[in-house]
PDB file of C-alpha atoms in Angstrom:
ATOM      1  CA  ALA A   1       0.692  -0.149   0.531  1.00 45.00           C
ATOM      2  CA  ALA A   2       3.054   2.295   0.583  1.00 46.00           C
ATOM      3  CA  MET A   3       4.408   2.126  -2.511  1.00 45.00           C
ATOM      4  CA  ARG A   4       1.272   2.707  -3.662  1.00 47.00           C
ATOM      5  CA  LEU A   5       0.473   5.764  -3.181  1.00 45.00           C
ATOM      6  CA  LEU A   6       4.573   6.507  -3.375  1.00 47.00           C
ATOM      7  CA  LEU A   7       3.854   5.777  -7.202  1.00 50.00           C
ATOM      8  CA  ALA A   8       0.383   7.762  -7.437  1.00 49.00           C
ATOM      9  CA  SER A   9       2.384  10.251  -5.225  1.00 51.00           C
ATOM     10  CA  LEU A  10       5.555  11.028  -8.119  1.00 51.00           C
ATOM     11  CA  LEU A  11       2.894  10.358 -10.663  1.00 51.00           C
ATOM     12  CA  CYS A  12       0.853  13.078  -9.577  1.00 49.00           C
ATOM     13  CA  SER A  13       3.654  15.820  -9.427  1.00 47.00           C
ATOM     14  CA  LEU A  14       4.989  14.560 -13.085  1.00 47.00           C
ATOM     15  CA  LEU A  15       1.568  15.487 -13.802  1.00 45.00           C
ATOM     16  CA  ALA A  16       1.767  18.793 -11.932  1.00 41.00           C
ATOM     17  CA  LEU A  17       5.433  19.696 -13.841  1.00 38.00           C
ATOM     18  CA  ARG A  18       3.544  18.795 -17.768  1.00 41.00           C
ATOM     19  CA  CYS A  19       0.338  20.641 -16.575  1.00 42.00           C
ATOM     20  CA  HIS A  20      -0.307  24.275 -16.346  1.00 44.00           C
ATOM     21  CA  GLY A  21      -1.126  25.254 -11.999  1.00 50.00           C
ATOM     22  CA  ALA A  22      -4.930  24.928 -10.779  1.00 66.00           C
ATOM     23  CA  CYS A  23      -6.919  28.150 -10.546  1.00 83.00           C
ATOM     24  CA  ALA A  24      -8.095  29.043  -7.756  1.00 85.00           C
ATOM     25  CA  GLU A  25     -10.729  31.817  -7.451  1.00 89.00           C
ATOM     26  CA  VAL A  26     -10.061  33.333  -4.215  1.00 87.00           C
ATOM     27  CA  ASP A  27     -11.826  36.610  -2.878  1.00 88.00           C
ATOM     28  CA  SER A  28      -9.359  39.505  -1.629  1.00 91.00           C
ATOM     29  CA  ASP A  29      -8.407  40.490   2.263  1.00 90.00           C
ATOM     30  CA  THR A  30     -10.382  43.745   2.582  1.00 92.00           C
ATOM     31  CA  GLU A  31      -8.730  45.481   5.873  1.00 93.00           C
ATOM     32  CA  ALA A  32      -5.381  47.815   4.784  1.00 94.00           C
ATOM     33  CA  VAL A  33      -2.948  49.631   7.581  1.00 94.00           C
ATOM     34  CA  ALA A  34      -2.051  52.944   7.127  1.00 95.00           C
ATOM     35  CA  GLY A  35       1.373  53.106   6.183  1.00 94.00           C
ATOM     36  CA  LYS A  36       1.561  49.558   5.201  1.00 94.00           C
ATOM     37  CA  GLY A  37       1.278  47.632   1.808  1.00 96.00           C
ATOM     38  CA  PHE A  38      -1.254  45.843   1.064  1.00 96.00           C
ATOM     39  CA  LYS A  39      -2.706  42.937  -2.471  1.00 96.00           C
ATOM     40  CA  LEU A  40      -5.964  44.151  -3.749  1.00 96.00           C
ATOM     41  CA  GLY A  41      -6.128  39.991  -5.239  1.00 95.00           C
ATOM     42  CA  CYS A  42      -8.495  39.943  -8.489  1.00 96.00           C
ATOM     43  CA  ILE A  43      -8.419  36.659 -10.088  1.00 95.00           C
ATOM     44  CA  SER A  44     -10.292  35.097 -13.092  1.00 93.00           C
ATOM     45  CA  CYS A  45     -10.151  31.298 -14.384  1.00 91.00           C
ATOM     46  CA  LYS A  46     -10.579  30.964 -17.809  1.00 85.00           C
ATOM     47  CA  LYS A  47     -13.558  28.295 -17.731  1.00 80.00           C
ATOM     48  CA  ARG A  48     -11.583  26.691 -21.365  1.00 77.00           C
ATOM     49  CA  SER A  49      -8.074  26.304 -20.475  1.00 77.00           C
ATOM     50  CA  GLU A  50      -8.033  24.271 -23.952  1.00 79.00           C
ATOM     51  CA  VAL A  51      -8.853  27.401 -25.444  1.00 88.00           C
ATOM     52  CA  ASP A  52      -6.444  30.488 -26.419  1.00 91.00           C
ATOM     53  CA  SER A  53      -6.698  33.799 -25.260  1.00 92.00           C
ATOM     54  CA  SER A  54      -5.514  36.513 -23.985  1.00 93.00           C
ATOM     55  CA  ALA A  55      -6.396  39.165 -21.734  1.00 95.00           C
ATOM     56  CA  THR A  56      -6.686  42.903 -20.678  1.00 95.00           C
ATOM     57  CA  VAL A  57      -7.266  44.794 -17.055  1.00 97.00           C
ATOM     58  CA  GLU A  58      -8.733  47.450 -15.853  1.00 97.00           C
ATOM     59  CA  TRP A  59      -8.580  48.601 -11.865  1.00 98.00           C
ATOM     60  CA  HIS A  60     -11.018  51.164 -11.298  1.00 98.00           C
ATOM     61  CA  PHE A  61     -11.815  52.610  -7.737  1.00 98.00           C
ATOM     62  CA  GLN A  62     -14.488  54.638  -6.508  1.00 97.00           C
ATOM     63  CA  PRO A  63     -13.139  56.723  -3.456  1.00 96.00           C
ATOM     64  CA  LYS A  64     -15.725  56.455   0.140  1.00 94.00           C
ATOM     65  CA  GLY A  65     -18.533  58.658   0.559  1.00 92.00           C
ATOM     66  CA  GLU A  66     -18.375  60.149  -3.798  1.00 94.00           C
ATOM     67  CA  ALA A  67     -20.510  58.908  -6.186  1.00 94.00           C
ATOM     68  CA  ASP A  68     -18.260  58.686  -8.895  1.00 95.00           C
ATOM     69  CA  SER A  69     -15.052  56.687  -9.927  1.00 96.00           C
ATOM     70  CA  VAL A  70     -12.379  57.457 -12.056  1.00 97.00           C
ATOM     71  CA  HIS A  71      -9.779  55.013 -13.858  1.00 97.00           C
ATOM     72  CA  ILE A  72      -6.310  54.165 -12.364  1.00 97.00           C
ATOM     73  CA  TYR A  73      -4.860  51.877 -13.497  1.00 97.00           C
ATOM     74  CA  THR A  74      -4.381  48.961 -16.840  1.00 97.00           C
ATOM     75  CA  TYR A  75      -2.591  46.256 -16.859  1.00 96.00           C
ATOM     76  CA  SER A  76      -2.068  44.983 -21.581  1.00 91.00           C
ATOM     77  CA  LYS A  77       1.819  44.092 -22.512  1.00 85.00           C
ATOM     78  CA  GLY A  78       2.881  46.324 -19.546  1.00 90.00           C
ATOM     79  CA  PRO A  79       1.023  47.834 -16.780  1.00 94.00           C
ATOM     80  CA  THR A  80       0.062  52.198 -17.554  1.00 95.00           C
ATOM     81  CA  ILE A  81      -1.139  53.748 -14.128  1.00 96.00           C
ATOM     82  CA  GLU A  82      -4.202  56.007 -15.007  1.00 96.00           C
ATOM     83  CA  HIS A  83      -4.198  58.449 -11.842  1.00 95.00           C
ATOM     84  CA  GLU A  84      -2.561  60.272 -10.297  1.00 94.00           C
ATOM     85  CA  GLN A  85      -3.124  59.645  -6.701  1.00 93.00           C
ATOM     86  CA  PHE A  86      -1.698  56.362  -7.530  1.00 95.00           C
ATOM     87  CA  MET A  87       0.932  57.308  -9.532  1.00 94.00           C
ATOM     88  CA  GLU A  88       4.526  55.397  -8.413  1.00 92.00           C
ATOM     89  CA  ARG A  89       2.452  53.558  -5.956  1.00 96.00           C
ATOM     90  CA  ILE A  90       1.138  50.877  -7.652  1.00 96.00           C
ATOM     91  CA  HIS A  91       2.552  47.487  -8.112  1.00 96.00           C
ATOM     92  CA  TRP A  92       1.422  44.221 -10.775  1.00 96.00           C
ATOM     93  CA  ASN A  93       0.875  41.844  -8.985  1.00 95.00           C
ATOM     94  CA  GLY A  94      -0.453  39.180 -11.424  1.00 94.00           C
ATOM     95  CA  SER A  95       0.133  36.855 -14.168  1.00 92.00           C
ATOM     96  CA  LYS A  96       2.991  37.845 -15.939  1.00 88.00           C
ATOM     97  CA  ARG A  97       5.608  36.394 -18.969  1.00 83.00           C
ATOM     98  CA  SER A  98       1.686  35.776 -20.332  1.00 84.00           C
ATOM     99  CA  SER A  99      -1.178  37.779 -22.588  1.00 87.00           C
ATOM    100  CA  ASP A 100      -2.913  34.460 -20.530  1.00 88.00           C
ATOM    101  CA  ILE A 101      -4.142  36.837 -17.657  1.00 93.00           C
ATOM    102  CA  GLN A 102      -5.773  35.381 -14.862  1.00 93.00           C
ATOM    103  CA  ASP A 103      -4.679  36.962 -11.845  1.00 95.00           C
ATOM    104  CA  ALA A 104      -4.822  40.871 -12.279  1.00 96.00           C
ATOM    105  CA  SER A 105      -3.512  40.858  -8.727  1.00 97.00           C
ATOM    106  CA  ILE A 106      -1.395  44.543  -7.632  1.00 97.00           C
ATOM    107  CA  TYR A 107       0.452  45.809  -4.851  1.00 97.00           C
ATOM    108  CA  LEU A 108      -0.296  49.344  -3.837  1.00 97.00           C
ATOM    109  CA  PHE A 109       2.607  50.529  -1.856  1.00 97.00           C
ATOM    110  CA  ASN A 110       2.046  53.696   1.472  1.00 96.00           C
ATOM    111  CA  VAL A 111      -1.821  53.169   1.543  1.00 96.00           C
ATOM    112  CA  THR A 112      -3.252  55.992   3.052  1.00 95.00           C
ATOM    113  CA  PHE A 113      -6.538  56.365   4.519  1.00 96.00           C
ATOM    114  CA  ASN A 114      -7.595  58.467   1.404  1.00 95.00           C
ATOM    115  CA  ASP A 115      -7.344  54.754  -0.323  1.00 97.00           C
ATOM    116  CA  SER A 116     -11.145  53.084   1.309  1.00 97.00           C
ATOM    117  CA  GLY A 117     -13.214  52.506  -0.824  1.00 97.00           C
ATOM    118  CA  ILE A 118     -14.775  50.626  -3.794  1.00 97.00           C
ATOM    119  CA  TYR A 119     -11.618  48.931  -6.000  1.00 98.00           C
ATOM    120  CA  ARG A 120     -12.923  47.577  -9.146  1.00 98.00           C
ATOM    121  CA  CYS A 121     -10.881  45.165 -11.447  1.00 97.00           C
ATOM    122  CA  ILE A 122     -12.295  44.154 -15.190  1.00 97.00           C
ATOM    123  CA  PHE A 123     -10.777  41.450 -17.302  1.00 96.00           C
ATOM    124  CA  ASN A 124     -12.314  42.187 -20.898  1.00 96.00           C
ATOM    125  CA  ARG A 125     -10.912  38.644 -21.970  1.00 95.00           C
ATOM    126  CA  ALA A 126     -10.593  37.244 -25.757  1.00 94.00           C
ATOM    127  CA  LEU A 127     -11.489  32.961 -26.504  1.00 93.00           C
ATOM    128  CA  PHE A 128      -9.987  32.556 -30.340  1.00 93.00           C
ATOM    129  CA  TYR A 129     -11.350  29.391 -31.381  1.00 91.00           C
ATOM    130  CA  LYS A 130     -10.984  28.019 -34.603  1.00 88.00           C
ATOM    131  CA  ASN A 131     -13.776  29.808 -36.250  1.00 90.00           C
ATOM    132  CA  TYR A 132     -14.589  32.703 -34.578  1.00 91.00           C
ATOM    133  CA  GLU A 133     -13.237  35.084 -31.363  1.00 94.00           C
ATOM    134  CA  TYR A 134     -15.150  35.383 -27.839  1.00 92.00           C
ATOM    135  CA  ASN A 135     -15.044  38.155 -26.103  1.00 94.00           C
ATOM    136  CA  ILE A 136     -16.547  38.452 -22.064  1.00 93.00           C
ATOM    137  CA  VAL A 137     -16.167  40.699 -20.030  1.00 96.00           C
ATOM    138  CA  VAL A 138     -15.551  39.721 -16.282  1.00 95.00           C
ATOM    139  CA  GLU A 139     -15.983  42.056 -13.126  1.00 96.00           C
ATOM    140  CA  LYS A 140     -14.449  41.342  -9.371  1.00 96.00           C
ATOM    141  CA  VAL A 141     -15.340  44.390  -6.222  1.00 96.00           C
ATOM    142  CA  VAL A 142     -13.131  44.671  -3.476  1.00 96.00           C
ATOM    143  CA  ASN A 143     -14.223  46.967  -0.563  1.00 96.00           C
ATOM    144  CA  LEU A 144     -10.864  48.067   0.663  1.00 96.00           C
ATOM    145  CA  THR A 145     -10.824  49.995   4.350  1.00 95.00           C
ATOM    146  CA  VAL A 146      -7.990  51.652   5.690  1.00 95.00           C
ATOM    147  CA  VAL A 147      -7.220  51.056   9.486  1.00 94.00           C
ATOM    148  CA  ALA A 148      -4.745  52.462  12.342  1.00 92.00           C
ATOM    149  CA  LYS A 149      -4.190  49.505  13.464  1.00 87.00           C
ATOM    150  CA  ALA A 150      -4.764  45.717  12.460  1.00 80.00           C
ATOM    151  CA  THR A 151      -7.421  44.136  14.069  1.00 74.00           C
ATOM    152  CA  ARG A 152      -8.277  40.357  14.409  1.00 63.00           C
ATOM    153  CA  GLU A 153     -11.926  38.886  13.098  1.00 60.00           C
ATOM    154  CA  THR A 154     -13.311  36.683  15.507  1.00 52.00           C
ATOM    155  CA  ALA A 155     -12.782  33.675  13.313  1.00 55.00           C
ATOM    156  CA  SER A 156      -9.807  34.140  13.074  1.00 63.00           C
ATOM    157  CA  ILE A 157      -9.359  34.577  16.789  1.00 64.00           C
ATOM    158  CA  VAL A 158     -11.825  31.245  17.322  1.00 66.00           C
ATOM    159  CA  SER A 159      -9.768  29.167  14.858  1.00 70.00           C
ATOM    160  CA  GLU A 160      -5.911  29.708  16.321  1.00 72.00           C
ATOM    161  CA  VAL A 161      -8.185  29.625  19.958  1.00 78.00           C
ATOM    162  CA  MET A 162      -9.270  25.851  18.356  1.00 78.00           C
ATOM    163  CA  MET A 163      -6.104  25.277  17.141  1.00 80.00           C
ATOM    164  CA  TYR A 164      -4.497  25.202  20.825  1.00 82.00           C
ATOM    165  CA  VAL A 165      -6.935  22.974  21.669  1.00 84.00           C
ATOM    166  CA  SER A 166      -6.455  20.917  19.596  1.00 84.00           C
ATOM    167  CA  ILE A 167      -2.854  20.383  19.939  1.00 88.00           C
ATOM    168  CA  ILE A 168      -3.074  20.646  23.503  1.00 89.00           C
ATOM    169  CA  GLY A 169      -5.912  17.350  23.165  1.00 86.00           C
ATOM    170  CA  LEU A 170      -3.762  15.577  21.306  1.00 85.00           C
ATOM    171  CA  GLN A 171      -0.342  16.023  23.477  1.00 87.00           C
ATOM    172  CA  VAL A 172      -3.084  14.853  26.229  1.00 88.00           C
ATOM    173  CA  TRP A 173      -4.338  11.290  24.886  1.00 86.00           C
ATOM    174  CA  LEU A 174      -0.719  10.836  23.364  1.00 87.00           C
ATOM    175  CA  LEU A 175       0.575  11.116  27.311  1.00 88.00           C
ATOM    176  CA  ILE A 176      -2.617   8.765  28.702  1.00 91.00           C
ATOM    177  CA  GLU A 177      -1.510   6.174  25.541  1.00 86.00           C
ATOM    178  CA  MET A 178       1.791   6.252  27.093  1.00 87.00           C
ATOM    179  CA  ILE A 179       0.904   5.646  30.209  1.00 89.00           C
ATOM    180  CA  TYR A 180      -1.314   2.757  29.395  1.00 86.00           C
ATOM    181  CA  CYS A 181       1.689   1.148  27.408  1.00 87.00           C
ATOM    182  CA  TYR A 182       3.823   1.764  30.189  1.00 83.00           C
ATOM    183  CA  ARG A 183       1.491  -0.592  32.809  1.00 84.00           C
ATOM    184  CA  LYS A 184       0.892  -3.056  29.841  1.00 83.00           C
ATOM    185  CA  ILE A 185       4.619  -3.550  29.098  1.00 86.00           C
ATOM    186  CA  ALA A 186       5.534  -3.437  33.053  1.00 82.00           C
ATOM    187  CA  ALA A 187       2.780  -5.871  33.433  1.00 82.00           C
ATOM    188  CA  ALA A 188       3.603  -7.835  31.101  1.00 81.00           C
ATOM    189  CA  GLY A 189       7.173  -8.028  32.983  1.00 79.00           C
ATOM    190  CA  GLU A 190       6.183  -8.851  35.950  1.00 80.00           C
ATOM    191  CA  GLU A 191       3.847 -11.401  34.840  1.00 78.00           C
ATOM    192  CA  ALA A 192       7.460 -12.664  33.021  1.00 78.00           C
ATOM    193  CA  LEU A 193       9.376 -12.959  35.869  1.00 79.00           C
ATOM    194  CA  ARG A 194       6.774 -14.522  37.391  1.00 79.00           C
ATOM    195  CA  GLU A 195       6.642 -17.033  35.473  1.00 80.00           C
ATOM    196  CA  ALA A 196      10.547 -17.710  35.432  1.00 78.00           C
ATOM    197  CA  ALA A 197      10.749 -17.601  39.252  1.00 76.00           C
ATOM    198  CA  ASN A 198       7.684 -20.406  38.673  1.00 78.00           C
ATOM    199  CA  ALA A 199       9.412 -22.681  36.446  1.00 76.00           C
ATOM    200  CA  GLU A 200      12.715 -22.386  37.970  1.00 73.00           C
ATOM    201  CA  TYR A 201      10.704 -23.567  41.468  1.00 69.00           C
ATOM    202  CA  LEU A 202       9.397 -26.525  39.948  1.00 72.00           C
ATOM    203  CA  ALA A 203      12.726 -27.399  38.352  1.00 71.00           C
ATOM    204  CA  ILE A 204      14.517 -27.280  41.513  1.00 72.00           C
ATOM    205  CA  ALA A 205      11.419 -29.558  42.890  1.00 67.00           C
ATOM    206  CA  SER A 206      11.505 -32.009  39.637  1.00 71.00           C
ATOM    207  CA  GLU A 207      16.134 -32.365  40.683  1.00 67.00           C
ATOM    208  CA  SER A 208      14.644 -33.038  44.056  1.00 65.00           C
ATOM    209  CA  LYS A 209      12.701 -35.296  43.773  1.00 63.00           C
ATOM    210  CA  ASP A 210      14.718 -37.628  40.997  1.00 62.00           C
ATOM    211  CA  ASN A 211      17.860 -37.252  43.795  1.00 61.00           C
ATOM    212  CA  CYS A 212      15.790 -38.305  46.685  1.00 59.00           C
ATOM    213  CA  ALA A 213      14.013 -41.426  44.573  1.00 59.00           C
ATOM    214  CA  GLY A 214      17.466 -41.928  43.725  1.00 57.00           C
ATOM    215  CA  VAL A 215      18.647 -41.780  47.428  1.00 53.00           C
ATOM    216  CA  GLN A 216      16.043 -44.622  48.384  1.00 56.00           C
ATOM    217  CA  VAL A 217      16.438 -46.570  44.940  1.00 54.00           C
ATOM    218  CA  GLY A 218      20.472 -47.515  46.662  1.00 55.00           C
ATOM    219  CA  GLU A 219      19.167 -47.976  49.632  1.00 55.00           C
TER     220      GLU A 219
END
């Protein structure tokens, strides 16, 4: 069974090397700390992996409390910062060396409170079939809040507490198992000693009986 598992793992590794990595659409974090950097995540997986495609990406920003949005960034064969508020503050953190963009994440340096608001990441993707081209637009939205100090979500705290409880529970269970095994081994050792003592006693008694019988015959 262990050998079959090892062979299966090796086969999966070889297949992974020959294939493109799997695409998973993970939501972006939504809370940034003022003065720190922050990654605005945006992933749109192509549904037909066997079809050639290309994509361009636009980022738009709607400041908190305002109705209008502004075009802040474009990635099309290269990055272009479109708005002065974000000049020299945005770095492309998505797919590289490929026109088939699926990860359009960007990294924002030196976050300020003025960066709070709604960010829209828009994919303009073209799928190239044999006789025609199909265009599709996908939009992802990130509601960003900028805070002075990082806060922890309740789910994160509960998860960490449960992790520590699980670790402590596992350690207690291992300790109980060790004590149980030690007692079993000690009991088995004592039983073996008793059996050895009984066997030695029987051997001595048998030898004494034989000696007595020999003396009686001699008389």
